[in-house]
XYZ file of C-alpha atoms in Angstrom:
440
model
C -59.688 -7.419 -52.362
C -61.686 -5.757 -49.597
C -60.711 -2.134 -48.800
C -60.471 -3.133 -45.114
C -57.695 -5.657 -45.902
C -55.313 -2.669 -45.949
C -56.121 -1.931 -42.295
C -55.297 -3.568 -38.962
C -58.448 -3.848 -36.835
C -58.545 -3.510 -33.025
C -61.883 -3.758 -31.194
C -62.851 -1.752 -28.124
C -60.153 0.950 -28.161
C -59.898 4.704 -28.711
C -56.795 6.756 -29.398
C -56.068 10.307 -28.324
C -55.656 12.419 -31.432
C -55.285 16.094 -32.358
C -56.138 16.007 -36.072
C -59.462 14.359 -36.852
C -62.573 14.773 -39.004
C -66.107 13.592 -38.151
C -68.375 11.925 -40.718
C -71.690 10.056 -40.623
C -71.340 6.670 -42.363
C -73.342 3.443 -42.435
C -70.449 1.001 -41.977
C -66.680 0.539 -41.676
C -66.137 0.303 -45.447
C -67.667 3.736 -46.012
C -65.472 5.072 -43.210
C -62.392 3.564 -44.894
C -63.389 5.359 -48.119
C -63.494 8.643 -46.174
C -59.998 7.929 -44.870
C -58.706 7.222 -48.390
C -60.250 10.482 -49.668
C -59.142 12.627 -46.687
C -57.432 15.845 -47.844
C -57.200 17.787 -44.540
C -54.259 15.616 -43.394
C -52.610 12.268 -44.030
C -55.180 9.732 -42.795
C -53.354 6.953 -40.946
C -56.343 5.405 -39.144
C -60.044 5.768 -38.423
C -62.399 5.098 -35.520
C -65.912 3.760 -36.111
C -68.667 3.634 -33.469
C -71.386 1.093 -34.209
C -74.213 2.648 -32.152
C -73.833 6.212 -33.451
C -72.569 5.127 -36.897
C -69.949 7.817 -36.451
C -66.669 7.852 -38.373
C -63.534 9.700 -37.277
C -60.604 9.894 -39.680
C -57.304 10.343 -37.821
C -53.864 11.742 -38.602
C -52.292 9.589 -35.849
C -52.163 5.853 -35.218
C -51.482 3.860 -32.037
C -47.703 4.096 -32.607
C -47.868 7.889 -32.332
C -50.264 8.507 -29.460
C -52.025 7.082 -26.379
C -54.579 4.259 -26.657
C -57.276 3.495 -24.074
C -60.351 1.212 -23.803
C -63.686 2.295 -25.277
C -66.610 -0.077 -25.736
C -68.553 -0.129 -29.019
C -65.589 1.417 -30.879
C -63.391 -0.158 -33.534
C -59.973 1.221 -34.490
C -58.692 0.563 -38.022
C -55.043 1.494 -38.671
C -53.548 1.611 -42.171
C -50.994 -1.189 -42.335
C -48.613 0.840 -44.504
C -48.071 3.340 -41.661
C -47.405 0.571 -39.129
C -44.635 -1.010 -41.196
C -41.109 -0.389 -39.959
C -39.585 -2.241 -42.902
C -39.325 -1.676 -46.668
C -40.468 -3.686 -49.659
C -38.046 -3.601 -52.574
C -36.566 -0.107 -52.895
C -39.074 1.288 -50.382
C -40.998 3.853 -52.466
C -44.071 3.006 -50.364
C -42.196 3.077 -47.029
C -44.176 5.242 -44.583
C -42.465 4.344 -41.315
C -41.056 6.797 -38.774
C -37.284 6.258 -39.055
C -35.765 9.766 -38.937
C -32.010 9.245 -38.881
C -29.515 8.040 -41.473
C -27.545 4.802 -41.422
C -24.670 6.815 -39.865
C -26.947 8.021 -37.069
C -27.318 11.627 -38.317
C -30.751 13.199 -37.675
C -32.777 13.924 -40.823
C -33.757 17.444 -41.903
C -37.504 18.105 -42.170
C -38.683 17.888 -45.781
C -40.484 21.264 -45.505
C -37.397 23.122 -44.199
C -34.617 24.784 -46.215
C -31.801 24.753 -43.626
C -29.085 23.489 -43.653
C -29.925 22.154 -47.170
C -32.266 23.562 -49.811
C -34.260 20.505 -50.936
C -35.221 19.484 -54.451
C -37.923 17.194 -53.049
C -40.589 18.993 -50.994
C -44.130 18.109 -49.798
C -45.567 20.734 -52.217
C -43.791 19.318 -55.280
C -44.386 15.651 -54.355
C -47.687 15.501 -52.406
C -48.028 11.704 -52.771
C -44.500 10.789 -51.645
C -45.258 10.904 -47.909
C -42.734 13.713 -47.228
C -43.834 14.342 -43.651
C -41.764 15.593 -40.746
C -38.188 14.348 -41.196
C -39.010 10.696 -41.905
C -36.860 8.669 -44.329
C -38.537 8.393 -47.726
C -37.753 7.490 -51.344
C -39.564 10.096 -53.482
C -37.272 9.635 -56.505
C -37.240 5.817 -56.676
C -33.571 5.588 -55.665
C -32.303 2.015 -56.110
C -30.540 2.184 -52.720
C -33.800 2.752 -50.852
C -35.197 5.431 -48.484
C -33.030 8.475 -47.698
C -33.249 11.987 -46.279
C -31.500 15.356 -46.266
C -29.342 15.472 -43.134
C -28.986 18.085 -40.375
C -25.210 18.031 -40.923
C -24.243 20.989 -43.199
C -21.336 18.923 -44.587
C -23.529 15.983 -45.713
C -26.416 16.945 -48.016
C -28.207 13.578 -47.915
C -27.687 10.009 -46.790
C -29.494 6.673 -46.944
C -31.406 5.179 -44.016
C -30.973 1.690 -42.568
C -34.491 0.311 -43.150
C -34.712 -3.494 -42.854
C -36.340 -5.604 -45.569
C -39.915 -6.745 -44.908
C -39.965 -10.477 -44.456
C -43.316 -10.885 -46.199
C -41.356 -11.061 -49.467
C -39.388 -14.030 -48.178
C -39.604 -16.557 -45.348
C -37.550 -17.142 -42.244
C -37.188 -20.627 -40.792
C -40.092 -22.791 -42.054
C -42.323 -19.848 -42.896
C -44.525 -20.148 -39.789
C -44.517 -16.334 -39.577
C -44.800 -15.667 -43.326
C -47.452 -12.982 -43.951
C -46.802 -12.244 -47.619
C -49.173 -12.254 -50.566
C -47.904 -15.116 -52.745
C -51.055 -16.973 -53.817
C -49.814 -19.574 -56.308
C -48.300 -22.979 -55.644
C -44.870 -24.076 -56.815
C -46.399 -25.707 -59.911
C -48.328 -22.496 -60.768
C -51.805 -23.441 -59.491
C -53.900 -20.644 -58.027
C -54.605 -20.992 -54.301
C -58.121 -21.529 -52.952
C -59.338 -18.880 -50.494
C -59.080 -20.033 -46.870
C -62.699 -18.967 -46.213
C -63.952 -21.063 -49.177
C -64.867 -24.757 -49.078
C -64.740 -25.359 -52.840
C -63.266 -27.221 -54.570
C -61.760 -28.598 -51.324
C -63.501 -28.720 -47.938
C -61.139 -28.253 -44.994
C -60.864 -27.109 -41.378
C -58.195 -24.416 -41.767
C -60.402 -21.378 -41.191
C -59.828 -18.027 -39.494
C -62.283 -19.133 -36.798
C -60.347 -22.299 -35.930
C -56.891 -20.738 -36.358
C -57.344 -17.023 -35.495
C -53.623 -16.403 -34.939
C -52.445 -17.914 -38.264
C -53.390 -14.960 -40.542
C -55.411 -17.155 -42.949
C -56.385 -14.252 -45.222
C -57.560 -14.196 -48.824
C -55.861 -17.059 -50.677
C -52.307 -16.324 -49.505
C -49.827 -19.147 -48.865
C -49.444 -19.857 -45.144
C -47.992 -22.493 -42.792
C -50.600 -22.930 -40.031
C -49.686 -26.527 -39.129
C -45.890 -26.716 -38.912
C -45.262 -28.026 -42.435
C -41.800 -27.674 -44.002
C -42.845 -24.421 -45.703
C -45.966 -22.375 -46.605
C -48.659 -24.083 -48.675
C -52.298 -23.697 -49.731
C -55.277 -25.665 -50.974
C -55.467 -25.275 -54.762
C -58.335 -24.246 -57.044
C -57.761 -27.420 -59.061
C -60.212 -30.207 -58.114
C -57.454 -32.734 -58.898
C -54.826 -31.317 -56.511
C -55.924 -30.878 -52.897
C -52.905 -28.880 -51.658
C -49.368 -27.986 -52.641
C -46.345 -26.114 -51.294
C -45.654 -22.554 -52.464
C -42.325 -21.382 -53.847
C -41.297 -18.637 -51.399
C -37.614 -17.660 -51.258
C -35.734 -17.878 -47.988
C -34.728 -14.497 -46.517
C -31.077 -13.572 -46.974
C -30.928 -12.001 -43.503
C -30.848 -14.291 -40.470
C -33.846 -14.228 -38.133
C -33.383 -12.226 -34.924
C -31.861 -14.364 -32.184
C -33.293 -14.607 -28.720
C -32.037 -12.053 -26.225
C -31.016 -14.870 -23.899
C -27.623 -16.451 -24.359
C -29.520 -19.765 -24.176
C -26.737 -21.639 -22.395
C -29.178 -22.584 -19.633
C -32.758 -23.856 -19.385
C -35.454 -21.174 -19.592
C -39.069 -22.317 -19.945
C -39.130 -25.444 -22.123
C -35.647 -24.732 -23.462
C -36.740 -24.141 -27.072
C -34.046 -21.453 -27.374
C -31.351 -23.533 -25.642
C -28.192 -23.455 -27.778
C -25.651 -24.898 -25.324
C -23.316 -27.822 -25.989
C -24.552 -30.509 -23.626
C -24.705 -33.744 -25.675
C -25.496 -36.431 -23.128
C -28.874 -37.616 -21.807
C -30.151 -37.800 -18.227
C -29.145 -41.474 -17.945
C -25.688 -40.880 -19.443
C -26.286 -41.972 -23.063
C -24.335 -40.055 -25.711
C -26.503 -38.132 -28.185
C -26.784 -39.132 -31.851
C -25.824 -36.432 -34.385
C -28.902 -34.725 -35.837
C -27.595 -35.070 -39.406
C -27.248 -38.859 -39.156
C -29.889 -41.586 -39.368
C -27.994 -44.180 -37.343
C -28.765 -45.904 -35.079
C -32.205 -44.189 -35.145
C -34.029 -42.937 -38.252
C -35.854 -39.644 -37.718
C -37.291 -36.581 -39.443
C -35.456 -33.805 -37.590
C -33.001 -33.087 -40.407
C -30.994 -29.846 -39.844
C -31.393 -28.574 -43.436
C -35.162 -28.872 -43.192
C -35.374 -26.976 -39.889
C -32.775 -24.176 -40.135
C -33.934 -22.271 -37.046
C -34.050 -25.136 -34.545
C -30.319 -25.127 -33.774
C -29.841 -28.787 -34.751
C -26.035 -28.647 -34.682
C -23.697 -31.539 -33.995
C -25.329 -33.816 -31.410
C -26.302 -31.132 -28.903
C -29.496 -31.483 -26.843
C -32.302 -29.410 -28.362
C -36.081 -28.916 -28.179
C -37.322 -28.456 -31.760
C -40.884 -29.700 -31.167
C -42.164 -28.037 -27.991
C -41.275 -30.928 -25.674
C -41.153 -30.206 -21.949
C -37.360 -29.768 -22.122
C -34.390 -30.428 -24.474
C -33.745 -33.995 -25.612
C -31.836 -35.975 -28.235
C -31.790 -39.327 -30.013
C -29.224 -41.561 -28.348
C -26.358 -43.643 -29.742
C -27.764 -46.605 -27.791
C -29.595 -48.994 -30.153
C -32.222 -49.867 -27.556
C -32.975 -46.306 -26.360
C -34.461 -44.178 -29.151
C -34.422 -40.820 -27.336
C -34.124 -39.297 -23.867
C -34.325 -35.944 -22.122
C -31.143 -34.082 -21.194
C -30.230 -32.440 -17.882
C -29.758 -28.737 -18.622
C -28.959 -26.357 -15.719
C -31.855 -23.916 -15.234
C -31.316 -20.183 -15.709
C -33.291 -19.439 -12.551
C -33.381 -22.369 -10.170
C -36.133 -20.896 -7.990
C -38.403 -20.233 -10.959
C -37.724 -23.697 -12.367
C -38.438 -25.353 -9.019
C -41.788 -23.600 -8.655
C -42.726 -24.376 -12.268
C -41.818 -28.035 -11.799
C -43.911 -28.388 -8.641
C -47.002 -26.608 -9.911
C -47.321 -27.915 -13.427
C -47.675 -31.612 -12.644
C -47.224 -34.161 -15.421
C -47.013 -32.592 -18.873
C -48.599 -34.343 -21.849
C -46.329 -33.683 -24.828
C -45.729 -35.115 -28.313
C -42.563 -37.204 -28.292
C -40.164 -37.201 -31.220
C -41.066 -40.689 -32.405
C -41.364 -41.708 -36.035
C -42.612 -45.231 -35.228
C -45.005 -46.901 -32.767
C -44.909 -49.919 -30.453
C -47.705 -52.457 -30.031
C -50.961 -50.867 -31.170
C -49.487 -47.401 -30.824
C -51.607 -46.323 -27.865
C -48.472 -44.857 -26.297
C -47.386 -43.097 -29.516
C -46.785 -39.401 -28.838
C -45.023 -38.319 -32.030
C -45.949 -35.408 -34.271
C -46.873 -37.176 -37.525
C -50.137 -35.696 -38.854
C -50.437 -37.296 -42.296
C -52.400 -40.428 -43.194
C -51.120 -43.422 -45.140
C -52.590 -41.983 -48.352
C -51.083 -38.527 -47.726
C -54.135 -36.705 -46.363
C -53.755 -34.090 -43.638
C -55.228 -34.950 -40.249
C -58.153 -32.993 -38.787
C -57.486 -31.431 -35.370
C -58.993 -33.539 -32.558
C -60.767 -30.534 -31.016
C -62.285 -29.570 -34.384
C -65.685 -30.754 -35.604
C -64.983 -29.892 -39.215
C -65.200 -31.433 -41.744
C -66.103 -34.459 -39.546
C -68.188 -34.397 -36.373
C -66.974 -36.959 -33.827
C -66.758 -37.859 -30.133
C -62.999 -38.530 -29.954
C -62.314 -35.225 -28.194
C -59.480 -34.305 -25.776
C -61.895 -33.871 -22.845
C -63.458 -37.328 -23.381
C -60.057 -39.016 -23.751
C -57.833 -37.009 -21.368
C -55.066 -39.634 -21.282
C -54.770 -40.086 -25.046
C -52.860 -36.819 -25.685
C -55.283 -35.703 -28.425
C -53.395 -32.512 -29.180
C -53.323 -30.515 -32.424
C -53.860 -32.933 -35.325
C -51.249 -35.533 -34.365
C -51.881 -39.216 -35.133
C -53.086 -41.090 -32.056
C -54.883 -44.286 -31.020
C -57.383 -43.308 -28.313
C -59.725 -46.279 -28.814
C -57.395 -49.295 -29.019
C -57.488 -49.671 -32.788
C -54.745 -51.682 -34.496
C -52.447 -48.629 -35.022
C -52.446 -44.794 -34.757
C -54.979 -43.004 -36.944
C -56.767 -39.667 -37.353
C -59.820 -38.013 -38.891
C -58.839 -36.396 -42.198
C -59.396 -32.871 -43.563
C -60.866 -34.491 -46.701
C -64.681 -34.381 -46.334
C -64.964 -37.581 -48.414
C -62.691 -39.612 -46.097
C -63.739 -39.681 -42.445
C -60.568 -41.313 -41.080
C -57.472 -43.269 -42.057
C -54.535 -44.998 -40.418
C -51.404 -42.863 -40.302
C -48.208 -43.023 -42.274
C -46.230 -44.692 -39.473
C -44.119 -47.816 -39.142
C -43.995 -50.165 -36.214
C -40.793 -49.779 -34.152
C -38.473 -52.786 -34.072
C -37.243 -52.876 -30.493
C -34.460 -55.369 -31.099
C -32.788 -54.624 -34.410
C -31.214 -51.556 -35.901
C -33.229 -49.710 -38.555
């Protein structure tokens, strides 16, 4: 890979630093090479100025000092020194934790009091034995440790959490690991390549989705991370990434009231605005649906409680009434004043509804299906790649052309979408017509 892949880039900033070295270089890559070769101090970052072609290697990063704006400057920070978690047994951990799991402050590696160390910066220059930070210079199976400042306890282990890039939380929307093979063993296609498969999932179109190299990612809310494959016969496939053993961090709110759209609401209200009882999420009767609790472990789909798993304007549920598929729920707001102002100012909100079927021609369909009848992924409506078109959200403001959800903006016979397959401009979607009168 590129040497710069090991760095986090921030444009237009400068950081205040004591230890630095100046070099003249032609580009950022040469500056990164200077940082790698730096022997005056541990190089954690570098600054590069485009006009002067000046390179500054730095001992500090933005976590350790003050940052301020500076035009024409780019800051590159080594990712390994930004990590506050460990991979495996943590031999490459270079974070700044400096106390043991019992809360005892660590002794500096270069000091000899209260304990005379076997592991010192002189003996192990590549082990990152700086200050009194937790490290694992001897490859201890229990992970990073340190000598303690308690004369009665020579050393102890540190409580460093596991990095989640080795596993996935929830549906892997935040997975940033480096798995690059599919579950059947096919190598992934690079996201910035258009061969053998042309597609619209590029860093430019999805800047916040970390579409780097050919790593498995979940940019579109699939069940788990996936990638396009390097096999011409297999367009895309899921990747086999284990689920993390630790639970994801829970929201700081107790979520018993409505805050924002209520996506973190975890209360026990199970009745809709009009008084209909909610259907249990793990049942398919009387309404069939795709919000199955096992598939979406972080959405709180317990019992038949009102929830908002799909970014609706507020929590909702399927109802036990055959003729009413779903309805919103009345959840008391956490801050009534804030909610009142938000309600008055926002006006009508266009949102995808949790429907798995359509009525009539489907012009009112607002579900979140984004797969065609033949299994192709839909192209985003605001994207012009791989297909240029005029069915854009600004031209059809009432058609809810959001993300890449199936819609029917032009009165066709049923919902459809442009596809991410360059050889197929559009297709009808994999949706059934709702039967208003009989149970599914």
